mmCIF file of C-alpha atoms and ligand atoms in Angstrom:
data_model
loop_
_atom_site.group_PDB
_atom_site.id
_atom_site.type_symbol
_atom_site.label_atom_id
_atom_site.label_comp_id
_atom_site.label_asym_id
_atom_site.label_seq_id
_atom_site.Cartn_x
_atom_site.Cartn_y
_atom_site.Cartn_z
ATOM 1 C CA ARG A 1 81.591 -25.512 41.991
ATOM 2 C CA PHE A 2 83.825 -23.028 40.182
ATOM 3 C CA GLN A 3 81.132 -22.226 37.622
ATOM 4 C CA ARG A 4 78.475 -21.742 40.268
ATOM 5 C CA ARG A 5 80.607 -19.264 42.128
ATOM 6 C CA ASN A 6 79.540 -16.341 39.999
ATOM 7 C CA ARG A 7 75.967 -17.422 39.585
ATOM 8 C CA PRO A 8 73.621 -14.441 39.884
ATOM 9 C CA CYS A 9 70.672 -14.599 42.248
ATOM 10 C CA ARG A 10 67.340 -15.630 40.641
ATOM 11 C CA TYR A 11 65.489 -12.537 39.458
ATOM 12 C CA ASP A 12 62.258 -13.273 41.348
ATOM 13 C CA ILE A 13 63.799 -14.002 44.758
ATOM 14 C CA ASP A 14 61.785 -11.269 46.463
ATOM 15 C CA ARG A 15 58.527 -13.083 45.763
ATOM 16 C CA PHE A 16 59.385 -15.247 48.763
ATOM 17 C CA THR A 17 60.084 -12.478 51.252
ATOM 18 C CA PRO A 18 56.574 -12.440 52.781
ATOM 19 C CA SER A 19 56.647 -16.160 53.499
ATOM 20 C CA PHE A 20 60.139 -16.003 55.026
ATOM 21 C CA LEU A 21 59.056 -13.078 57.177
ATOM 22 C CA SER A 22 56.007 -14.933 58.391
ATOM 23 C CA ILE A 23 58.180 -17.910 59.354
ATOM 24 C CA PHE A 24 60.396 -15.484 61.268
ATOM 25 C CA GLU A 25 57.362 -13.983 63.061
ATOM 26 C CA SER A 26 56.107 -17.423 64.027
ATOM 27 C CA LEU A 27 59.393 -18.243 65.770
ATOM 28 C CA VAL A 28 59.742 -15.040 67.801
ATOM 29 C CA PRO A 29 58.860 -15.451 71.498
ATOM 30 C CA SER A 30 55.855 -13.515 72.798
ATOM 31 C CA GLU A 31 56.064 -10.585 75.211
ATOM 32 C CA GLU A 32 54.398 -12.823 77.753
ATOM 33 C CA GLU A 33 57.136 -15.425 77.472
ATOM 34 C CA ILE A 34 59.868 -12.796 77.812
ATOM 35 C CA ALA A 35 58.157 -11.438 80.924
ATOM 36 C CA LYS A 36 58.127 -14.951 82.407
ATOM 37 C CA GLN A 37 61.863 -15.313 81.764
ATOM 38 C CA LYS A 38 62.524 -12.036 83.592
ATOM 39 C CA GLN A 39 60.315 -13.181 86.446
ATOM 40 C CA LEU A 40 62.309 -16.407 86.767
ATOM 41 C CA LEU A 41 65.598 -14.478 86.777
ATOM 42 C CA THR A 42 64.295 -12.238 89.565
ATOM 43 C CA SER A 43 62.995 -15.046 91.745
ATOM 44 C CA LEU A 44 66.121 -17.195 91.359
ATOM 45 C CA SER A 45 68.366 -14.192 92.068
ATOM 46 C CA ARG A 46 66.473 -13.587 95.276
ATOM 47 C CA ILE A 47 66.891 -17.184 96.459
ATOM 48 C CA ILE A 48 70.591 -17.356 95.588
ATOM 49 C CA ASN A 49 71.476 -13.907 96.955
ATOM 50 C CA LYS A 50 70.198 -14.851 100.405
ATOM 51 C CA GLU A 51 72.968 -17.440 100.618
ATOM 52 C CA TRP A 52 75.585 -15.605 98.517
ATOM 53 C CA PRO A 53 74.987 -11.836 98.806
ATOM 54 C CA ASN A 54 77.929 -11.002 96.544
ATOM 55 C CA SER A 55 76.904 -13.221 93.684
ATOM 56 C CA LYS A 56 75.068 -12.111 90.565
ATOM 57 C CA LEU A 57 72.901 -14.105 88.207
ATOM 58 C CA TYR A 58 72.943 -13.297 84.469
ATOM 59 C CA LEU A 59 70.794 -14.424 81.566
ATOM 60 C CA TYR A 60 72.897 -15.418 78.576
ATOM 61 C CA GLY A 61 72.539 -17.418 75.372
ATOM 62 C CA SER A 62 69.509 -17.273 73.146
ATOM 63 C CA CYS A 63 67.035 -15.875 75.684
ATOM 64 C CA ALA A 64 69.272 -12.826 76.138
ATOM 65 C CA ASN A 65 71.043 -12.395 72.787
ATOM 66 C CA SER A 66 67.716 -11.786 70.947
ATOM 67 C CA PHE A 67 68.185 -14.828 68.697
ATOM 68 C CA GLY A 68 66.037 -17.155 70.808
ATOM 69 C CA PHE A 69 62.976 -19.014 69.528
ATOM 70 C CA SER A 70 59.866 -19.310 71.605
ATOM 71 C CA ASN A 71 59.874 -22.197 74.070
ATOM 72 C CA SER A 72 63.642 -22.511 74.230
ATOM 73 C CA ASP A 73 65.421 -23.379 77.445
ATOM 74 C CA ILE A 74 66.933 -20.635 79.514
ATOM 75 C CA ASP A 75 70.668 -20.270 80.070
ATOM 76 C CA LEU A 76 71.763 -18.602 83.292
ATOM 77 C CA CYS A 77 75.221 -17.889 84.601
ATOM 78 C CA LEU A 78 76.042 -17.361 88.268
ATOM 79 C CA SER A 79 78.977 -15.047 88.829
ATOM 80 C CA ILE A 80 80.539 -15.641 92.212
ATOM 81 C CA ASP A 81 83.929 -14.799 93.652
ATOM 82 C CA ASP A 82 84.729 -17.545 96.125
ATOM 83 C CA LYS A 83 88.358 -18.619 96.383
ATOM 84 C CA GLU A 84 87.581 -21.410 98.847
ATOM 85 C CA MET A 85 85.206 -23.398 96.687
ATOM 86 C CA SER A 86 85.798 -25.234 93.426
ATOM 87 C CA LYS A 87 83.288 -24.943 90.584
ATOM 88 C CA VAL A 88 81.956 -28.412 91.373
ATOM 89 C CA ASP A 89 81.466 -27.481 95.055
ATOM 90 C CA ILE A 90 79.606 -24.347 93.999
ATOM 91 C CA ILE A 91 77.355 -26.388 91.690
ATOM 92 C CA LEU A 92 76.552 -28.859 94.475
ATOM 93 C CA LYS A 93 75.820 -26.140 96.998
ATOM 94 C CA LEU A 94 73.720 -24.271 94.434
ATOM 95 C CA ALA A 95 71.653 -27.424 93.918
ATOM 96 C CA ASP A 96 71.003 -27.551 97.691
ATOM 97 C CA ILE A 97 69.999 -23.899 97.803
ATOM 98 C CA LEU A 98 67.559 -24.393 94.931
ATOM 99 C CA GLN A 99 66.119 -27.518 96.507
ATOM 100 C CA ALA A 100 65.298 -25.522 99.630
ATOM 101 C CA GLY A 101 63.764 -22.820 97.415
ATOM 102 C CA ASN A 102 61.033 -25.122 96.060
ATOM 103 C CA LEU A 103 62.342 -25.566 92.545
ATOM 104 C CA GLN A 104 61.841 -28.882 90.790
ATOM 105 C CA ASN A 105 63.767 -31.522 88.806
ATOM 106 C CA ILE A 106 67.060 -30.228 90.171
ATOM 107 C CA GLN A 107 70.019 -32.028 88.646
ATOM 108 C CA PRO A 108 73.627 -31.008 89.276
ATOM 109 C CA LEU A 109 75.742 -32.143 86.297
ATOM 110 C CA THR A 110 79.244 -31.836 87.679
ATOM 111 C CA ARG A 111 80.976 -34.025 85.091
ATOM 112 C CA ALA A 112 79.848 -32.116 81.996
ATOM 113 C CA ARG A 113 82.419 -30.062 80.005
ATOM 114 C CA VAL A 114 80.647 -27.025 81.410
ATOM 115 C CA PRO A 115 79.278 -28.068 84.846
ATOM 116 C CA ILE A 116 75.669 -26.939 85.345
ATOM 117 C CA VAL A 117 72.588 -27.320 87.495
ATOM 118 C CA LYS A 118 69.359 -28.068 85.636
ATOM 119 C CA LEU A 119 66.013 -27.153 87.122
ATOM 120 C CA MET A 120 62.352 -26.514 86.439
ATOM 121 C CA ASP A 121 60.423 -23.652 87.963
ATOM 122 C CA PRO A 122 56.850 -24.748 88.758
ATOM 123 C CA GLU A 123 55.651 -21.123 88.937
ATOM 124 C CA THR A 124 56.467 -20.246 85.301
ATOM 125 C CA GLY A 125 56.837 -23.778 83.909
ATOM 126 C CA LEU A 126 60.238 -22.818 82.495
ATOM 127 C CA SER A 127 63.318 -25.060 82.505
ATOM 128 C CA CYS A 128 66.800 -23.698 82.786
ATOM 129 C CA ASP A 129 70.498 -24.500 83.104
ATOM 130 C CA ILE A 130 72.726 -22.539 85.476
ATOM 131 C CA CYS A 131 76.491 -22.501 84.940
ATOM 132 C CA VAL A 132 79.137 -20.809 87.086
ATOM 133 C CA ASN A 133 81.552 -17.986 86.220
ATOM 134 C CA ASN A 134 81.255 -18.323 82.463
ATOM 135 C CA LEU A 135 81.493 -14.573 81.951
ATOM 136 C CA LEU A 136 82.821 -14.738 78.418
ATOM 137 C CA ALA A 137 79.458 -16.166 77.394
ATOM 138 C CA VAL A 138 77.705 -13.259 79.115
ATOM 139 C CA VAL A 139 79.875 -10.780 77.198
ATOM 140 C CA ASN A 140 79.457 -12.461 73.809
ATOM 141 C CA THR A 141 75.707 -12.553 74.447
ATOM 142 C CA LYS A 142 75.785 -8.769 74.773
ATOM 143 C CA LEU A 143 77.811 -8.428 71.558
ATOM 144 C CA LEU A 144 75.245 -10.453 69.605
ATOM 145 C CA ARG A 145 72.355 -8.520 71.106
ATOM 146 C CA ASP A 146 74.046 -5.231 70.222
ATOM 147 C CA TYR A 147 74.588 -6.309 66.606
ATOM 148 C CA ALA A 148 70.926 -7.331 66.368
ATOM 149 C CA GLN A 149 69.846 -3.790 67.268
ATOM 150 C CA ILE A 150 71.683 -2.175 64.363
ATOM 151 C CA ASP A 151 69.720 -3.716 61.507
ATOM 152 C CA ARG A 152 66.561 -5.811 61.777
ATOM 153 C CA ARG A 153 67.644 -8.014 58.885
ATOM 154 C CA LEU A 154 70.262 -9.720 61.060
ATOM 155 C CA ARG A 155 67.618 -11.161 63.332
ATOM 156 C CA GLN A 156 65.421 -12.199 60.401
ATOM 157 C CA LEU A 157 68.286 -13.913 58.620
ATOM 158 C CA ALA A 158 69.666 -15.656 61.719
ATOM 159 C CA PHE A 159 66.255 -16.973 62.800
ATOM 160 C CA ILE A 160 65.706 -18.552 59.413
ATOM 161 C CA VAL A 161 69.231 -19.974 59.274
ATOM 162 C CA LYS A 162 68.804 -21.447 62.777
ATOM 163 C CA HIS A 163 65.417 -22.862 61.822
ATOM 164 C CA TRP A 164 66.957 -24.430 58.706
ATOM 165 C CA ALA A 165 69.851 -25.854 60.769
ATOM 166 C CA LYS A 166 67.494 -27.374 63.332
ATOM 167 C CA SER A 167 65.202 -28.845 60.631
ATOM 168 C CA ARG A 168 68.172 -30.352 58.779
ATOM 169 C CA ARG A 169 69.855 -31.545 61.983
ATOM 170 C CA VAL A 170 73.073 -29.600 61.449
ATOM 171 C CA ASN A 171 72.803 -27.677 64.752
ATOM 172 C CA GLU A 172 74.135 -30.411 67.038
ATOM 173 C CA THR A 173 77.635 -29.781 68.359
ATOM 174 C CA TYR A 174 77.805 -33.144 70.097
ATOM 175 C CA GLN A 175 77.247 -34.731 66.653
ATOM 176 C CA GLY A 176 79.967 -32.657 65.001
ATOM 177 C CA THR A 177 77.919 -29.864 63.470
ATOM 178 C CA LEU A 178 77.718 -26.178 64.400
ATOM 179 C CA SER A 179 76.227 -24.375 67.422
ATOM 180 C CA SER A 180 73.532 -21.742 67.134
ATOM 181 C CA TYR A 181 76.152 -19.289 68.335
ATOM 182 C CA ALA A 182 78.358 -20.175 65.344
ATOM 183 C CA TYR A 183 75.473 -19.709 62.879
ATOM 184 C CA VAL A 184 74.681 -16.254 64.264
ATOM 185 C CA ILE A 185 78.354 -15.273 63.889
ATOM 186 C CA MET A 186 78.262 -16.500 60.279
ATOM 187 C CA CYS A 187 75.240 -14.252 59.642
ATOM 188 C CA ILE A 188 76.914 -11.225 61.243
ATOM 189 C CA HIS A 189 79.962 -11.810 59.068
ATOM 190 C CA LEU A 190 77.930 -11.896 55.863
ATOM 191 C CA LEU A 191 76.204 -8.618 56.759
ATOM 192 C CA GLN A 192 79.567 -7.022 57.579
ATOM 193 C CA LEU A 193 80.890 -7.969 54.131
ATOM 194 C CA ARG A 194 77.797 -6.382 52.572
ATOM 195 C CA ARG A 195 78.207 -3.243 54.713
ATOM 196 C CA ILE A 196 74.826 -3.770 56.342
ATOM 197 C CA LEU A 197 76.566 -4.129 59.711
ATOM 198 C CA PRO A 198 79.722 -2.358 60.908
ATOM 199 C CA CYS A 199 82.561 -4.062 62.739
ATOM 200 C CA LEU A 200 81.993 -2.951 66.339
ATOM 201 C CA GLN A 201 85.339 -4.260 67.596
ATOM 202 C CA GLU A 202 87.233 -2.070 65.115
ATOM 203 C CA MET A 203 85.472 1.078 66.316
ATOM 204 C CA GLU A 204 86.312 3.231 69.311
ATOM 205 C CA ALA A 205 85.648 1.131 72.410
ATOM 206 C CA THR A 206 82.853 2.368 74.647
ATOM 207 C CA TYR A 207 82.524 -0.971 76.446
ATOM 208 C CA LEU A 208 85.617 -2.583 77.916
ATOM 209 C CA VAL A 209 85.980 -5.622 80.138
ATOM 210 C CA THR A 210 88.688 -8.188 80.705
ATOM 211 C CA VAL A 211 87.516 -11.754 81.169
ATOM 212 C CA ASP A 212 90.067 -14.518 81.850
ATOM 213 C CA GLU A 213 92.836 -12.491 80.186
ATOM 214 C CA ASN A 214 90.732 -11.814 77.099
ATOM 215 C CA ASN A 215 90.244 -8.129 76.323
ATOM 216 C CA CYS A 216 86.670 -7.575 75.319
ATOM 217 C CA ALA A 217 86.296 -4.094 73.889
ATOM 218 C CA TYR A 218 83.937 -2.635 71.342
ATOM 219 C CA PHE A 219 81.649 0.240 70.453
ATOM 220 C CA ASP A 220 78.351 -0.522 72.159
ATOM 221 C CA GLN A 221 76.379 2.711 71.594
ATOM 222 C CA VAL A 222 74.455 0.968 68.879
ATOM 223 C CA ASP A 223 71.451 3.281 69.015
ATOM 224 C CA LYS A 224 73.712 5.703 67.109
ATOM 225 C CA LEU A 225 74.103 3.207 64.275
ATOM 226 C CA ASN A 226 70.559 2.360 63.284
ATOM 227 C CA ASN A 227 70.967 3.923 59.860
ATOM 228 C CA TYR A 228 74.164 2.074 59.101
ATOM 229 C CA GLY A 229 72.706 -0.425 56.638
ATOM 230 C CA ALA A 230 70.045 1.864 55.150
ATOM 231 C CA HIS A 231 71.919 2.130 51.821
ATOM 232 C CA SER A 232 71.252 -1.554 51.192
ATOM 233 C CA ARG A 233 67.880 -2.697 49.870
ATOM 234 C CA ASP A 234 68.687 -6.386 50.292
ATOM 235 C CA THR A 235 65.706 -8.334 51.586
ATOM 236 C CA VAL A 236 65.901 -11.315 53.869
ATOM 237 C CA SER A 237 65.364 -13.678 50.917
ATOM 238 C CA ARG A 238 68.262 -12.194 49.017
ATOM 239 C CA LEU A 239 70.446 -12.387 52.115
ATOM 240 C CA LEU A 240 69.481 -16.010 52.665
ATOM 241 C CA TRP A 241 70.408 -16.773 49.078
ATOM 242 C CA ALA A 242 73.732 -14.969 49.610
ATOM 243 C CA PHE A 243 74.391 -16.820 52.866
ATOM 244 C CA PHE A 244 73.963 -20.279 51.392
ATOM 245 C CA HIS A 245 75.640 -19.372 48.124
ATOM 246 C CA TYR A 246 78.645 -18.144 50.083
ATOM 247 C CA TRP A 247 78.991 -21.289 52.200
ATOM 248 C CA ALA A 248 78.217 -23.620 49.275
ATOM 249 C CA TYR A 249 80.352 -22.097 46.532
ATOM 250 C CA GLU A 250 82.394 -19.088 47.579
ATOM 251 C CA HIS A 251 84.063 -19.820 50.910
ATOM 252 C CA ASP A 252 87.582 -21.180 50.551
ATOM 253 C CA TYR A 253 87.599 -24.017 53.084
ATOM 254 C CA THR A 254 91.316 -24.670 52.698
ATOM 255 C CA ARG A 255 92.491 -21.122 53.329
ATOM 256 C CA ASP A 256 89.921 -18.895 54.980
ATOM 257 C CA VAL A 257 88.800 -18.027 58.479
ATOM 258 C CA ILE A 258 85.781 -15.795 58.973
ATOM 259 C CA SER A 259 86.272 -13.155 61.651
ATOM 260 C CA ILE A 260 83.628 -10.744 62.905
ATOM 261 C CA ARG A 261 86.319 -9.221 65.145
ATOM 262 C CA THR A 262 87.969 -7.725 62.051
ATOM 263 C CA GLY A 263 84.932 -7.738 59.763
ATOM 264 C CA ARG A 264 87.004 -9.617 57.183
ATOM 265 C CA ILE A 265 88.181 -12.958 56.012
ATOM 266 C CA ILE A 266 91.594 -13.789 57.434
ATOM 267 C CA SER A 267 93.951 -16.625 56.582
ATOM 268 C CA LYS A 268 94.272 -19.934 58.413
ATOM 269 C CA GLU A 269 98.022 -19.460 58.010
ATOM 270 C CA ARG A 270 97.981 -16.308 60.104
ATOM 271 C CA LYS A 271 96.129 -18.071 62.915
ATOM 272 C CA ASP A 272 98.196 -21.238 62.620
ATOM 273 C CA TRP A 273 95.017 -23.186 61.983
ATOM 274 C CA THR A 274 96.342 -25.061 58.959
ATOM 275 C CA ARG A 275 96.568 -28.508 60.516
ATOM 276 C CA ARG A 276 94.858 -30.646 63.060
ATOM 277 C CA VAL A 277 95.982 -29.983 66.636
ATOM 278 C CA GLY A 278 94.534 -32.417 69.177
ATOM 279 C CA ASN A 279 90.839 -32.572 68.405
ATOM 280 C CA ASP A 280 90.730 -29.226 66.615
ATOM 281 C CA ARG A 281 90.597 -30.025 62.923
ATOM 282 C CA HIS A 282 89.891 -26.560 61.535
ATOM 283 C CA LEU A 283 87.917 -27.849 58.540
ATOM 284 C CA ILE A 284 85.563 -24.869 58.719
ATOM 285 C CA CYS A 285 87.031 -21.903 60.552
ATOM 286 C CA ILE A 286 84.945 -19.411 62.502
ATOM 287 C CA GLU A 287 86.899 -17.210 64.888
ATOM 288 C CA ASP A 288 85.311 -16.490 68.266
ATOM 289 C CA PRO A 289 85.125 -12.675 68.598
ATOM 290 C CA PHE A 290 86.850 -12.578 72.007
ATOM 291 C CA GLU A 291 88.543 -15.922 72.587
ATOM 292 C CA LEU A 292 90.849 -15.652 69.617
ATOM 293 C CA THR A 293 92.343 -19.133 69.819
ATOM 294 C CA HIS A 294 88.861 -20.625 69.768
ATOM 295 C CA ASP A 295 87.615 -21.914 66.426
ATOM 296 C CA LEU A 296 83.842 -22.389 66.628
ATOM 297 C CA GLY A 297 84.165 -24.939 63.833
ATOM 298 C CA ARG A 298 86.536 -27.147 65.795
ATOM 299 C CA VAL A 299 83.865 -29.764 66.471
ATOM 300 C CA VAL A 300 83.433 -30.445 62.750
ATOM 301 C CA ASP A 301 85.240 -33.584 61.539
ATOM 302 C CA LYS A 302 85.934 -35.110 58.139
ATOM 303 C CA PHE A 303 82.502 -36.771 58.011
ATOM 304 C CA THR A 304 80.417 -33.890 59.270
ATOM 305 C CA ILE A 305 82.160 -31.326 57.045
ATOM 306 C CA LYS A 306 80.803 -33.297 54.083
ATOM 307 C CA ILE A 307 77.308 -33.327 55.537
ATOM 308 C CA LEU A 308 77.463 -29.612 56.248
ATOM 309 C CA ARG A 309 78.699 -28.683 52.789
ATOM 310 C CA GLU A 310 76.062 -30.865 51.143
ATOM 311 C CA GLU A 311 73.413 -29.128 53.219
ATOM 312 C CA PHE A 312 74.753 -25.688 52.240
ATOM 313 C CA GLU A 313 74.602 -26.744 48.575
ATOM 314 C CA ARG A 314 71.127 -28.189 48.951
ATOM 315 C CA ALA A 315 69.908 -24.940 50.500
ATOM 316 C CA ALA A 316 71.657 -22.795 47.872
ATOM 317 C CA ASN A 317 70.057 -24.812 45.076
ATOM 318 C CA ILE A 318 66.613 -24.648 46.648
ATOM 319 C CA LEU A 319 66.864 -20.881 46.923
ATOM 320 C CA GLN A 320 68.011 -20.703 43.317
ATOM 321 C CA PHE A 321 65.560 -23.071 41.622
ATOM 322 C CA ASP A 322 62.788 -24.391 43.845
ATOM 323 C CA PRO A 323 59.270 -23.100 43.131
ATOM 324 C CA ASN A 324 58.549 -23.163 46.856
ATOM 325 C CA PRO A 325 61.803 -22.454 48.710
ATOM 326 C CA SER A 326 60.168 -21.434 51.982
ATOM 327 C CA VAL A 327 58.813 -24.972 52.283
ATOM 328 C CA ALA A 328 61.602 -27.090 50.767
ATOM 329 C CA LEU A 329 64.342 -25.413 52.788
ATOM 330 C CA PHE A 330 62.937 -26.701 56.087
ATOM 331 C CA GLU A 331 61.940 -30.192 55.036
ATOM 332 C CA PRO A 332 62.814 -32.394 58.011
ATOM 333 C CA TYR A 333 65.962 -34.416 57.474
HETATM 334 P P1 GTP B 401 69.632 -22.178 70.992
HETATM 335 O O1 GTP B 401 69.626 -22.712 72.393
HETATM 336 O O2 GTP B 401 69.946 -23.195 69.950
HETATM 337 O O3 GTP B 401 68.424 -21.401 70.634
HETATM 338 O O4 GTP B 401 70.807 -21.122 70.893
HETATM 339 P P2 GTP B 401 71.778 -20.407 71.914
HETATM 340 O O5 GTP B 401 71.930 -18.987 71.438
HETATM 341 O O6 GTP B 401 71.375 -20.588 73.330
HETATM 342 O O7 GTP B 401 73.122 -21.007 71.556
HETATM 343 P P3 GTP B 401 74.038 -22.090 72.166
HETATM 344 O O8 GTP B 401 73.220 -23.062 72.947
HETATM 345 O O9 GTP B 401 74.871 -22.529 71.008
HETATM 346 O O10 GTP B 401 74.978 -21.285 73.149
HETATM 347 C C1 GTP B 401 74.545 -20.577 74.281
HETATM 348 C C2 GTP B 401 75.542 -19.474 74.603
HETATM 349 O O11 GTP B 401 76.769 -20.049 75.024
HETATM 350 C C3 GTP B 401 75.900 -18.590 73.408
HETATM 351 O O12 GTP B 401 75.013 -17.520 73.240
HETATM 352 C C4 GTP B 401 77.254 -18.121 73.772
HETATM 353 O O13 GTP B 401 77.152 -17.018 74.647
HETATM 354 C C5 GTP B 401 77.827 -19.301 74.516
HETATM 355 N N1 GTP B 401 78.603 -20.187 73.647
HETATM 356 C C6 GTP B 401 78.151 -21.224 72.939
HETATM 357 N N2 GTP B 401 79.149 -21.836 72.291
HETATM 358 C C7 GTP B 401 80.239 -21.176 72.605
HETATM 359 C C8 GTP B 401 81.572 -21.347 72.261
HETATM 360 O O14 GTP B 401 81.975 -22.252 71.510
HETATM 361 N N3 GTP B 401 82.426 -20.439 72.788
HETATM 362 C C9 GTP B 401 82.032 -19.455 73.617
HETATM 363 N N4 GTP B 401 82.932 -18.600 74.093
HETATM 364 N N5 GTP B 401 80.762 -19.268 73.965
HETATM 365 C C10 GTP B 401 79.887 -20.120 73.467
HETATM 366 MG MG1 MG B 402 70.656 -22.273 74.474
#
């Protein structure tokens, strides 16, 4: 591992850029699909607002952060200020409201870690999950979307990394691997280290909200930053190589935490993430940008860390040596 750390990228890596870009294009949702998502948001908002005029429905997650594939489920969050009702009561009442509004397959899941209502809209054919008052997710969705607007390579890289993670079955948090959200943060971090992306939370705040005692503040006038990464000629293939090389051979799993909040690597020591506390094992440390005590790698255990690191190494070696990396990388597990 030590010797591979300084391995230079293969000289002909850019031969594969067209095929990686066409994989990216094939995963992007169509305009038509995006229009349908908006239509669903509008019609559900109308139904819910009749009952709760002061509530507001937000899109969040992959259909709103610009890292969503076509045909993915839709995540919605209902923001409602009702002191009388518990979250579970709100979920149950929401299910009743939706039932009356002609939506289908309505399932309130009140015992889940994040209680939700699932439903299918017969008009658009789309399925979605609605959660309640999870505003931090709405804010981090905006942060990701804002980063994606600065340099197009972020979206290209993150789509391919997500596609790799889904093909290799290392994108399953309930099985102890990482969420899509965590992979996007890992991509942002890499591009910050290469000065292709700035660190928006270290800049003058133009967007400021407080959510559950967390201060969420950053520079969100990203249209002013679309030349930020222009100095770098790195292609998506080179960035992919760098991503997997970093996680296979360069990241110090015993000491380091990646942090897009600071745009740097910080120490586990400083965060007091050096030992297992409860179920948080901190074997791979990815700081949430706003919820600073939250390690997005906390679901990873001593078995799945091995699987993950082997997959990072496999991918790094494919990008280094394989004659056909854009095929081998996504071979189903
Ligand atoms: P796919 O559904 O796999 O395409 O990706 P996704 O972007 O919808 O990601 P995911 O299902 O992992 O998460 C959905 C949203 O929930 C994310 O965009 C975040 O806003 C939020 N989220 C997910 N995991 C966490 C977490 O651990 N902490 C916080 N604060 N938010 C999270
Ligand atoms: Mg999702």
